[in-house]
Amino acid sequence: MTEEKNKECIFCKIIKKEIAAEILYEDDDMMVIKDIRPKARIHLLVMPKKHIRNFNEIGEEDREMLGKMMYKIKEIAKDKGIDESGYKIVINTNKEGGQIIYHLHIHILGGEPLMGVV
Ligand code: 5GP
Ligand code: ZN
């Protein structure tokens, strides 16, 4: 479903490579990039290539893709060497959840102690 894009969306632009980003992984379903303003030593964003506004908008047809994204997070945590030390995965949803970019993305945070955030 890579053709489903939103013209105004900054993450769709990154996916289409109209805006530069440090891309760590990419396949037909998803892209993993470095966050431009890292809140931890390791701060990555995993996003579907399909434009989904946020977690509330996930459809039944997206379940397999989301499962793939979660499994990829596990692999990336191991690749980055933070699987044993520990990490957080976060999905900000809507205003009070702190969502700023309205294209679904999963934050991976690690590489330093992150106690007390949640
Ligand atoms: P949210 O608050 O929506 O969950 O998180 C959005 C995240 O996207 C923030 O951590 C922010 O630093 C990151 N971000 C915003 N614009 C860009 C960009 O153009 N490139 C990259 N790589 N990250 C971005
Ligand atoms: Zn988008």
Short mmCIF file of C-alpha atoms and ligand atoms in Angstrom, two decimals:
data_model
loop_
_atom_site.label_atom_id
_atom_site.label_comp_id
_atom_site.label_asym_id
_atom_site.label_seq_id
_atom_site.Cartn_x
_atom_site.Cartn_y
_atom_site.Cartn_z
CA MET A 1 0.00 0.00 0.00
CA THR A 2 2.95 2.31 -0.59
CA GLU A 3 0.87 4.53 -2.93
CA GLU A 4 -1.30 5.79 -0.08
CA LYS A 5 0.42 9.07 0.73
CA ASN A 6 -0.57 12.46 2.06
CA LYS A 7 0.91 15.40 0.14
CA GLU A 8 1.27 17.63 3.20
CA CYS A 9 2.73 14.97 5.49
CA ILE A 10 6.40 15.34 6.40
CA PHE A 11 6.85 11.60 6.99
CA CYS A 12 5.26 10.78 3.62
CA LYS A 13 7.82 13.15 2.12
CA ILE A 14 10.62 11.31 3.91
CA ILE A 15 9.23 7.99 2.66
CA LYS A 16 9.14 9.37 -0.91
CA LYS A 17 12.72 10.66 -0.33
CA GLU A 18 11.64 14.25 -1.02
CA ILE A 19 13.06 15.17 2.40
CA ALA A 20 16.33 13.70 3.64
CA ALA A 21 16.47 11.47 6.70
CA GLU A 22 18.94 8.97 8.12
CA ILE A 23 17.33 5.73 7.03
CA LEU A 24 18.33 2.62 8.97
CA TYR A 25 15.94 0.15 7.36
CA GLU A 26 13.32 0.08 4.65
CA ASP A 27 11.09 -2.49 2.99
CA ASP A 28 7.74 -2.46 1.16
CA ASP A 29 5.78 -1.85 4.35
CA MET A 30 7.89 0.33 6.62
CA MET A 31 10.82 2.67 7.12
CA VAL A 32 13.05 3.15 10.17
CA ILE A 33 14.79 6.52 10.56
CA LYS A 34 16.77 8.40 13.17
CA ASP A 35 14.78 11.05 15.00
CA ILE A 36 16.01 14.52 14.03
CA ARG A 37 15.86 15.73 17.67
CA PRO A 38 16.89 12.66 19.68
CA LYS A 39 15.52 12.44 23.22
CA ALA A 40 17.89 9.57 24.07
CA ARG A 41 21.28 8.42 22.82
CA ILE A 42 19.39 6.07 20.51
CA HIS A 43 16.09 7.48 19.23
CA LEU A 44 14.58 5.86 16.16
CA LEU A 45 11.20 6.11 14.49
CA VAL A 46 9.48 3.17 12.84
CA MET A 47 6.71 4.17 10.45
CA PRO A 48 4.46 2.42 7.98
CA LYS A 49 4.84 3.58 4.37
CA LYS A 50 1.07 3.81 4.24
CA HIS A 51 -0.19 7.13 5.57
CA ILE A 52 -2.14 6.32 8.74
CA ARG A 53 -2.94 9.41 10.83
CA ASN A 54 -2.37 7.76 14.18
CA PHE A 55 -2.92 4.69 16.32
CA ASN A 56 -6.69 5.30 16.41
CA GLU A 57 -6.84 5.00 12.63
CA ILE A 58 -5.31 1.54 12.35
CA GLY A 59 -7.59 -0.71 10.31
CA GLU A 60 -8.15 -4.44 10.46
CA GLU A 61 -6.24 -4.68 7.17
CA ASP A 62 -3.18 -3.12 8.87
CA ARG A 63 -2.78 -5.81 11.53
CA GLU A 64 -0.22 -7.91 9.65
CA MET A 65 1.90 -4.85 8.79
CA LEU A 66 1.85 -3.73 12.43
CA GLY A 67 2.97 -7.16 13.54
CA LYS A 68 5.89 -6.91 11.10
CA MET A 69 6.79 -3.50 12.51
CA MET A 70 6.82 -4.81 16.07
CA TYR A 71 8.99 -7.76 15.06
CA LYS A 72 11.39 -5.41 13.24
CA ILE A 73 11.69 -3.33 16.42
CA LYS A 74 12.85 -6.42 18.26
CA GLU A 75 15.49 -7.05 15.56
CA ILE A 76 16.65 -3.43 15.54
CA ALA A 77 17.01 -3.37 19.32
CA LYS A 78 19.31 -6.37 19.02
CA ASP A 79 21.26 -4.85 16.09
CA LYS A 80 21.73 -1.63 18.07
CA GLY A 81 22.90 -3.59 21.10
CA ILE A 82 20.19 -2.26 23.43
CA ASP A 83 18.14 -5.45 23.74
CA GLU A 84 19.85 -6.47 26.97
CA SER A 85 20.46 -3.01 28.43
CA GLY A 86 16.86 -2.04 27.72
CA TYR A 87 14.73 0.36 25.73
CA LYS A 88 11.28 1.89 25.44
CA ILE A 89 8.80 1.83 22.58
CA VAL A 90 6.30 4.68 22.53
CA ILE A 91 3.35 5.68 20.35
CA ASN A 92 2.11 9.22 21.01
CA THR A 93 -1.54 9.57 20.08
CA ASN A 94 -3.38 12.86 19.56
CA LYS A 95 -2.89 16.09 21.46
CA GLU A 96 -2.73 14.92 25.04
CA GLY A 97 -0.60 11.97 24.00
CA GLY A 98 1.97 14.46 22.67
CA GLN A 99 1.54 13.62 19.00
CA ILE A 100 3.10 16.27 16.76
CA ILE A 101 3.43 14.45 13.45
CA TYR A 102 0.17 12.95 12.25
CA HIS A 103 1.62 9.92 10.46
CA LEU A 104 1.72 6.83 12.67
CA HIS A 105 5.18 6.14 14.08
CA ILE A 106 6.68 4.12 16.89
CA HIS A 107 9.53 5.66 18.87
CA ILE A 108 12.40 3.40 19.95
CA LEU A 109 14.36 5.00 22.80
CA GLY A 110 17.43 3.54 24.43
CA GLY A 111 21.17 3.67 24.94
CA GLU A 112 20.92 5.34 28.35
CA PRO A 113 18.82 5.02 31.52
CA LEU A 114 15.24 6.16 30.85
CA MET A 115 13.62 5.54 34.19
CA GLY A 116 10.75 7.76 35.23
CA VAL A 117 9.41 8.67 31.82
CA VAL A 118 6.60 6.14 32.07
P1 5GP B 1 5.49 12.70 17.96
O1 5GP B 1 5.51 13.72 19.06
O2 5GP B 1 4.57 13.09 16.82
O3 5GP B 1 5.24 11.31 18.46
O4 5GP B 1 6.96 12.65 17.43
C1 5GP B 1 7.42 13.22 16.26
C2 5GP B 1 8.92 13.02 16.23
O5 5GP B 1 9.36 13.27 14.91
C3 5GP B 1 9.68 13.96 17.15
O6 5GP B 1 10.49 13.19 18.06
C4 5GP B 1 10.55 14.79 16.19
O7 5GP B 1 11.83 15.08 16.70
C5 5GP B 1 10.59 13.93 14.96
N1 5GP B 1 10.70 14.67 13.71
C6 5GP B 1 9.96 15.75 13.35
N2 5GP B 1 10.29 16.16 12.12
C7 5GP B 1 11.26 15.32 11.68
C8 5GP B 1 12.02 15.24 10.46
O8 5GP B 1 11.86 16.02 9.53
N3 5GP B 1 12.92 14.23 10.38
C9 5GP B 1 13.11 13.33 11.38
N4 5GP B 1 14.04 12.38 11.18
N5 5GP B 1 12.42 13.38 12.54
C10 5GP B 1 11.50 14.35 12.68
ZN ZN B 2 2.09 10.53 5.95
#
